[in-house]
C-alpha positions as a Python dict, from the first residue, in 0.01 Angstrom:
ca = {
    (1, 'X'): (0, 0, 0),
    (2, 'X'): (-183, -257, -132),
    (3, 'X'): (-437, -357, 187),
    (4, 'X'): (-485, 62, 181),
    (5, 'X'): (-569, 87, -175),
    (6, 'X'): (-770, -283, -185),
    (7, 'X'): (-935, -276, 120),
    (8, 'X'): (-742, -596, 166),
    (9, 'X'): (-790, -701, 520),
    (10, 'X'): (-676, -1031, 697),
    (11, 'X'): (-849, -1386, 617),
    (12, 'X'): (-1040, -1389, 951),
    (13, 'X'): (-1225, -1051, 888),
    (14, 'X'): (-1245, -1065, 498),
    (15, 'X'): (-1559, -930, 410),
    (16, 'X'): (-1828, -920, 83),
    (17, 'X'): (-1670, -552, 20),
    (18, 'X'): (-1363, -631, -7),
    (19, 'X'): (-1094, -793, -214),
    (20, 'X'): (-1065, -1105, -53),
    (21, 'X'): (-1420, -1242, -47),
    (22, 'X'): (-1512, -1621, 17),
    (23, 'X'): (-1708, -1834, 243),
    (24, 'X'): (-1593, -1808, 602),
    (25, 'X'): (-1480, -2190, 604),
    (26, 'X'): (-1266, -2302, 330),
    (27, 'X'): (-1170, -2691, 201),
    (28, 'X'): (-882, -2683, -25),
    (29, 'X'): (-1052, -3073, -156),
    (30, 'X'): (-1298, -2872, -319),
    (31, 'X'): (-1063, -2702, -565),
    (32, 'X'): (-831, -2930, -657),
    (33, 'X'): (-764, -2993, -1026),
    (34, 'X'): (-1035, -3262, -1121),
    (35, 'X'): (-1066, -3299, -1463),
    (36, 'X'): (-1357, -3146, -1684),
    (37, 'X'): (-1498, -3118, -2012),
    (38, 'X'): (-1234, -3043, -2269),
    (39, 'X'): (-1358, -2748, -2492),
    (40, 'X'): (-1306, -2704, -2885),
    (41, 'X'): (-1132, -2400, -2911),
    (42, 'X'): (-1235, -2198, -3244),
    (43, 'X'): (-910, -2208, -3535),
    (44, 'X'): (-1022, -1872, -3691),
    (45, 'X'): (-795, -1576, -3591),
    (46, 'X'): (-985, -1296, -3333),
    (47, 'X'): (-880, -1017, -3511),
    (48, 'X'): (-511, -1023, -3629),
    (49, 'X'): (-380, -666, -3645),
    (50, 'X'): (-637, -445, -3800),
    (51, 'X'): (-735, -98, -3763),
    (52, 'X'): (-914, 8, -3457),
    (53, 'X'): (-1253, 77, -3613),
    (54, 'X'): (-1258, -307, -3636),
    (55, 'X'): (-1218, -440, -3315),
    (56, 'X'): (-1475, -404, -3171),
    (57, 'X'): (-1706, -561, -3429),
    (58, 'X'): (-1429, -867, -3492),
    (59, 'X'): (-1428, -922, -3133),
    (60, 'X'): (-1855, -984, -3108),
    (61, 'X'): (-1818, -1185, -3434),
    (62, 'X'): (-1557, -1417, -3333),
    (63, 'X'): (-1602, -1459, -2970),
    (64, 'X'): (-1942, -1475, -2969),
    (65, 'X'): (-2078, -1765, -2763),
    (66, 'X'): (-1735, -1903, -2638),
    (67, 'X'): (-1726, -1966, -2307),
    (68, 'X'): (-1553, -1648, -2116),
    (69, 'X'): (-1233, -1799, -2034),
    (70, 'X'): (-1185, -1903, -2354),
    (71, 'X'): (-1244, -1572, -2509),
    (72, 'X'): (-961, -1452, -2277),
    (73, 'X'): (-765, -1706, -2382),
    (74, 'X'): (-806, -1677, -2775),
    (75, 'X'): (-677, -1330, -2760),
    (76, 'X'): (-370, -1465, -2543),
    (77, 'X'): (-277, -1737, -2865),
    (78, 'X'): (-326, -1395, -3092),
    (79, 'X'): (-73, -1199, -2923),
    (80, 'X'): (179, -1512, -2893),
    (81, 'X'): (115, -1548, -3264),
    (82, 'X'): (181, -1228, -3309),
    (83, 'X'): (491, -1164, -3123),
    (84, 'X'): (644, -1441, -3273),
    (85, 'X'): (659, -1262, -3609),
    (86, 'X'): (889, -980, -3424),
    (87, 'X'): (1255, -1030, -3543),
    (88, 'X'): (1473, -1081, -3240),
    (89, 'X'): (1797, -886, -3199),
    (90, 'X'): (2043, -1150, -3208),
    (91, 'X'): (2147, -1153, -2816),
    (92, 'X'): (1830, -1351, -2804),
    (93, 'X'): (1895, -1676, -2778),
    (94, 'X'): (1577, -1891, -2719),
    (95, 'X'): (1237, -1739, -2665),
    (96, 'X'): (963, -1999, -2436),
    (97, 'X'): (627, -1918, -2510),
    (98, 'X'): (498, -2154, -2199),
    (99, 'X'): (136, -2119, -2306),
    (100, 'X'): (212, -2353, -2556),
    (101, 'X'): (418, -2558, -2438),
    (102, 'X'): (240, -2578, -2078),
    (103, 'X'): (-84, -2553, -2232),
    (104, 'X'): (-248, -2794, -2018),
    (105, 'X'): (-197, -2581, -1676),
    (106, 'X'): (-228, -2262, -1810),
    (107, 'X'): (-579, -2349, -1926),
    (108, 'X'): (-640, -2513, -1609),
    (109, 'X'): (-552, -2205, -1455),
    (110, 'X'): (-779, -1988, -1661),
    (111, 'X'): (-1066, -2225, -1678),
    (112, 'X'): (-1051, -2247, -1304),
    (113, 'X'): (-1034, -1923, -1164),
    (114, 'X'): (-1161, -1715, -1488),
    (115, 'X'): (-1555, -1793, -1462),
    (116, 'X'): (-1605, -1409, -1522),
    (117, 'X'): (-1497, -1077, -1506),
    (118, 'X'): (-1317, -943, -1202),
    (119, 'X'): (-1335, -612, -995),
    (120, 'X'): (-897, -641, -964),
    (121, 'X'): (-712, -707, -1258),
    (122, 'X'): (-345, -711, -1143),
    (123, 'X'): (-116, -727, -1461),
    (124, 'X'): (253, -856, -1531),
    (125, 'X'): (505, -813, -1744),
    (126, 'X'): (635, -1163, -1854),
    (127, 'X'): (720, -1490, -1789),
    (128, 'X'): (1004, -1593, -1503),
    (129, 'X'): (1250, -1856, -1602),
    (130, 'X'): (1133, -2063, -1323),
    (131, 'X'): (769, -1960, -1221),
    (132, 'X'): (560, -1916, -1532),
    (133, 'X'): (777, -2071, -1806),
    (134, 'X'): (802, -2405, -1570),
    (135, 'X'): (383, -2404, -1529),
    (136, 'X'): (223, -2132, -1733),
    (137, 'X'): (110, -1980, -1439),
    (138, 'X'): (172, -1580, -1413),
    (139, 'X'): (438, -1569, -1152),
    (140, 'X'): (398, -1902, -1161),
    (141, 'X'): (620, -2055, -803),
    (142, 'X'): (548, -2448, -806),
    (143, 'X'): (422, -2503, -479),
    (144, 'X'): (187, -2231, -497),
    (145, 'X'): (69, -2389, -814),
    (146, 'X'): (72, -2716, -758),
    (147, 'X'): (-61, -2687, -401),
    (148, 'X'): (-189, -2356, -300),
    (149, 'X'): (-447, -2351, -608),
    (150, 'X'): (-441, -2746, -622),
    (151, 'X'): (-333, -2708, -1073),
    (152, 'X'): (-199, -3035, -1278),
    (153, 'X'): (-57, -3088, -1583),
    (154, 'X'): (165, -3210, -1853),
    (155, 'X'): (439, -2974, -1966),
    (156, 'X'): (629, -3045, -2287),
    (157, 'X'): (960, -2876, -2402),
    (158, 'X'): (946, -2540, -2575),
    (159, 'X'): (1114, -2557, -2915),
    (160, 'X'): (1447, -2402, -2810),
    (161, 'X'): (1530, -2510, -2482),
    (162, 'X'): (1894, -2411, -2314),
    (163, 'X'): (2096, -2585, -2096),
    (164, 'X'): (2092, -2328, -1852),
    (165, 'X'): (1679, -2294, -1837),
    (166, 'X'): (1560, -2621, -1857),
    (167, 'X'): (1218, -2646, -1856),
    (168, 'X'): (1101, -2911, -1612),
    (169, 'X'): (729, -2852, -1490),
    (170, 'X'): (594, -2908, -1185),
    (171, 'X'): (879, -3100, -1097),
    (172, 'X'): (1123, -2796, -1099),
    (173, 'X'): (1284, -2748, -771),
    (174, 'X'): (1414, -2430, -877),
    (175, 'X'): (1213, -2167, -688),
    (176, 'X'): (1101, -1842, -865),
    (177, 'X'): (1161, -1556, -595),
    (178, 'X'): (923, -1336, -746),
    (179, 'X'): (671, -1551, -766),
    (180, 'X'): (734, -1740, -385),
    (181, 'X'): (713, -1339, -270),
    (182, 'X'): (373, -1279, -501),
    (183, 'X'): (154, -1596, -405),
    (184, 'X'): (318, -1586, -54),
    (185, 'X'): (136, -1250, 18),
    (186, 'X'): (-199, -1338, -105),
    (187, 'X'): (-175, -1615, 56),
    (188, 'X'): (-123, -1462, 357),
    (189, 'X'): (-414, -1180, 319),
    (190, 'X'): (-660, -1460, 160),
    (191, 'X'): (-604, -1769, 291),
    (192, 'X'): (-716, -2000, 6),
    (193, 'X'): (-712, -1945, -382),
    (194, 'X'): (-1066, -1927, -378),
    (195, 'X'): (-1077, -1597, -194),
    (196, 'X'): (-810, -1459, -382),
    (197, 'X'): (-943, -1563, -736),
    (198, 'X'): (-1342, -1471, -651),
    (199, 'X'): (-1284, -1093, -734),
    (200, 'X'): (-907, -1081, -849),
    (201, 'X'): (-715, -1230, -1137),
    (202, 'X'): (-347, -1236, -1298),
    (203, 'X'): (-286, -1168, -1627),
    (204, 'X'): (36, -1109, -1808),
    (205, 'X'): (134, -860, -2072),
    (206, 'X'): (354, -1093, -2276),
    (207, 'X'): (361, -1465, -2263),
    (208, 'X'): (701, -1461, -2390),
    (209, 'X'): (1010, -1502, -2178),
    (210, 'X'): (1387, -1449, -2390),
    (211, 'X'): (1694, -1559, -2308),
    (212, 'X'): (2081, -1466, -2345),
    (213, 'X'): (2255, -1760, -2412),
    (214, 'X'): (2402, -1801, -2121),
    (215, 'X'): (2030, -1816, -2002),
    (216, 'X'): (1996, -1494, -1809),
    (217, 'X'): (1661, -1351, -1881),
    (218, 'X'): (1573, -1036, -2099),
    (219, 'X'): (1306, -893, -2027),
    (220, 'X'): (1056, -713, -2292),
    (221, 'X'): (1184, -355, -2103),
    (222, 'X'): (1573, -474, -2191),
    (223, 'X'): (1506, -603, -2520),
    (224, 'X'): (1740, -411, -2819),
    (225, 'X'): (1641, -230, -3152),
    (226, 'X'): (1314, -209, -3341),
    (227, 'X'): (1232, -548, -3178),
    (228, 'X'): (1093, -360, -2841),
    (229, 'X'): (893, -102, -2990),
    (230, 'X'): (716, -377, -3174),
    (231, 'X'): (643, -616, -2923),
    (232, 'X'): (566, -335, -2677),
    (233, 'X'): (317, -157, -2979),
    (234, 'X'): (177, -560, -3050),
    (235, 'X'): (123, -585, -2675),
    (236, 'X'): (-23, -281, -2574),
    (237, 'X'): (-291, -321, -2863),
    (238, 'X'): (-375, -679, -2737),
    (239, 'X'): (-408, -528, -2378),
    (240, 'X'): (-668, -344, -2501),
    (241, 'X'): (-805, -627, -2660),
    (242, 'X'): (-788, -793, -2326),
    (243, 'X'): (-964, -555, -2111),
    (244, 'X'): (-1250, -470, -2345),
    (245, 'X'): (-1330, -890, -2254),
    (246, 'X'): (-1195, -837, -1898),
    (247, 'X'): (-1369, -574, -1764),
    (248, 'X'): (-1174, -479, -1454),
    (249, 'X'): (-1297, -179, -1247),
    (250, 'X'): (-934, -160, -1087),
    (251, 'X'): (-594, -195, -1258),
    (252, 'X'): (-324, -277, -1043),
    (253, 'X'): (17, -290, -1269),
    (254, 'X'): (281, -493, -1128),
    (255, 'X'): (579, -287, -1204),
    (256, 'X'): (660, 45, -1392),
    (257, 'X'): (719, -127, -1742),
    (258, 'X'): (330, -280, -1736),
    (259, 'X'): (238, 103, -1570),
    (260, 'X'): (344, 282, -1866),
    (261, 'X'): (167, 38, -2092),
    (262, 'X'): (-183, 119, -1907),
    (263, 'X'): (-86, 466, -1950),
    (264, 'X'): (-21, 420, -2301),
    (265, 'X'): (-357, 317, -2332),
    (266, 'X'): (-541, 571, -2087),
    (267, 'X'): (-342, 911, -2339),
    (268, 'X'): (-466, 703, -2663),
    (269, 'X'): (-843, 670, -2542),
    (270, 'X'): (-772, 284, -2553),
    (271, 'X'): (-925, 220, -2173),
    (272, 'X'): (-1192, 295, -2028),
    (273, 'X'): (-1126, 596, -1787),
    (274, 'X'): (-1350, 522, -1551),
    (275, 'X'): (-1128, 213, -1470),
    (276, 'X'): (-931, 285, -1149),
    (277, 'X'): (-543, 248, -1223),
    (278, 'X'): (-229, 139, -898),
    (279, 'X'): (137, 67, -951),
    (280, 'X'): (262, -209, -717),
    (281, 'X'): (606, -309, -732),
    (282, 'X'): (778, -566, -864),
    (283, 'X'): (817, -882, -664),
    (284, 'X'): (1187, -953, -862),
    (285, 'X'): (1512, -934, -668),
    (286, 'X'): (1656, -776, -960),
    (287, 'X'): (1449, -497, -871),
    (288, 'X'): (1599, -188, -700),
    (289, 'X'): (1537, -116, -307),
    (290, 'X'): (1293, -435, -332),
    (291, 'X'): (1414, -609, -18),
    (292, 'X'): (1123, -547, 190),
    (293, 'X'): (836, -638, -81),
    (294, 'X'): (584, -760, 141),
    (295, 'X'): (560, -472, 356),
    (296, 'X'): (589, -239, 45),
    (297, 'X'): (293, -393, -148),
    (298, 'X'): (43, -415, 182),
}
């Protein structure tokens, strides 16, 4: 599915047309995580929530001259901030908000591999207990982060950690299926990082993750009561925030809940219809029929 509707072909024929483009010879030395410049991130709020009218004008204000990953990233700490203000129902025991917490990689991570705007915007739905809340990657499986796109990085705790999801970094041994199956497959059609990240990029819907007390995961689509209309209303209008910076010419959402959300946006006039819009399928075990992944997404 994927390779059809990507033109995704195989490292050894990947050409300038297509997803996967690169130089022909590849050195992972040249991308590992050297240290750079740390840049002063603006303290004045993007927009908050205000009326739509507004947006647009807030956004050129505020973001102005900031460098482009950082504009991405300013509206991620608005949405965090944001959802934070949501009321929980009270099955919800802890709530990670690992760009915060694992600040250091998930900057890394944007800094390194968000130098502009990308033709393939592939977009999640939140955090895995042991993929992006361990690194602050988006599907975030250690040894793809540590290794396959060469990322380092202090992570602290988040404020209420449980037992049962500790949050250990890039020393977690715990692997996150969904993201193992994710990074395993572009690996496979790419080869390196590089080619993967020079016309494609990851972005999540929520940076949130929320646990049960006995730590199994809820996921924004499972949450109860008001509290998922409001982070699903708070996250759809920051998506649009997003993609107004992002400027994708294909969407490809990973998974029905993030689907409906682009839809959402496509019925309101919030995105730009000349955008090209795919559903791929979730890379979780949880999901149903989801055995053969790989084969499904290609």
């Amino acid at each position: 599915m994927l390779r059809k509707k990507l033109k995704l072909d195989d490292p050894p024929t990947c050409t300038t047309s297509h997803v996967c483009t690169g130089p022909e010879e590849f050195a992972f030395s040249q991308f590992v995580n050297t240290p750079k410049a740390k840049l002063q991130l603006a303290t004045e709020p993007i927009i908050g929530l205000q009326p739509e009218a507004k947006v647009n004008e807030s956004l050129a204000k505020n973001l102005g001259e900031t460098p482009y990953w950082q504009q991405v990233y300013r509206i991620e700490l608005e949405l965090s901030a944001a959802l934070r203000k949501v009321a929980l129902p009270s099955e919800v025991a802890a709530c990670y908000d690992p760009i915060d917490y694992a600040v250091e990689i998930h900057r890394a991570y944007m800094e390194r591999f968000l130098d502009g705007p990308k033709p393939v915007l592939f977009i999640g739905m939140n955090p895995g207990p042991w993929g992006m809340c361990q690194t602050g990657v988006p599907f975030g499986y250690v040894p793809a982060v540590r290794d396959w796109m060469g990322l380092r990085g202090t992570v602290l705790k988040p404020a209420s950690e449980l037992p049962a999801r500790p949050v250990e970094g890039l020393a977690c041994t715990r692997e996150e299926q969904s993201g193992k199956r994710w990074w395993g497959l572009y690996q496979e059609l790419c080869g390196s990082s590089d080619a993967f990240f020079r016309s494609c990029f990851v972005y999540n819907l929520c940076p949130l993750a929320f646990f049960h007390s006995s730590g199994r995961n809820i996921t924004p689509s499972e949450l109860k009561g008001k509290a998922k209309g409001e982070i699903q209303t708070i996250a759809e209008q920051y998506l649009a925030i997003a993609l107004t910076v992002l400027k994708p010419r294909v969407i490809v959402s990973v998974g029905r809940y993030t689907e409906d959300r682009v839809k959402s946006l496509l019925k309101q006039n919030k995105l730009d219809h000349s955008i090209v819009t795919h559903c791929m399928p979730h890379p979780s075990p949880r999901s149903l029929n989801n055995t053969n992944w790989n084969e499904k997404a290609k």
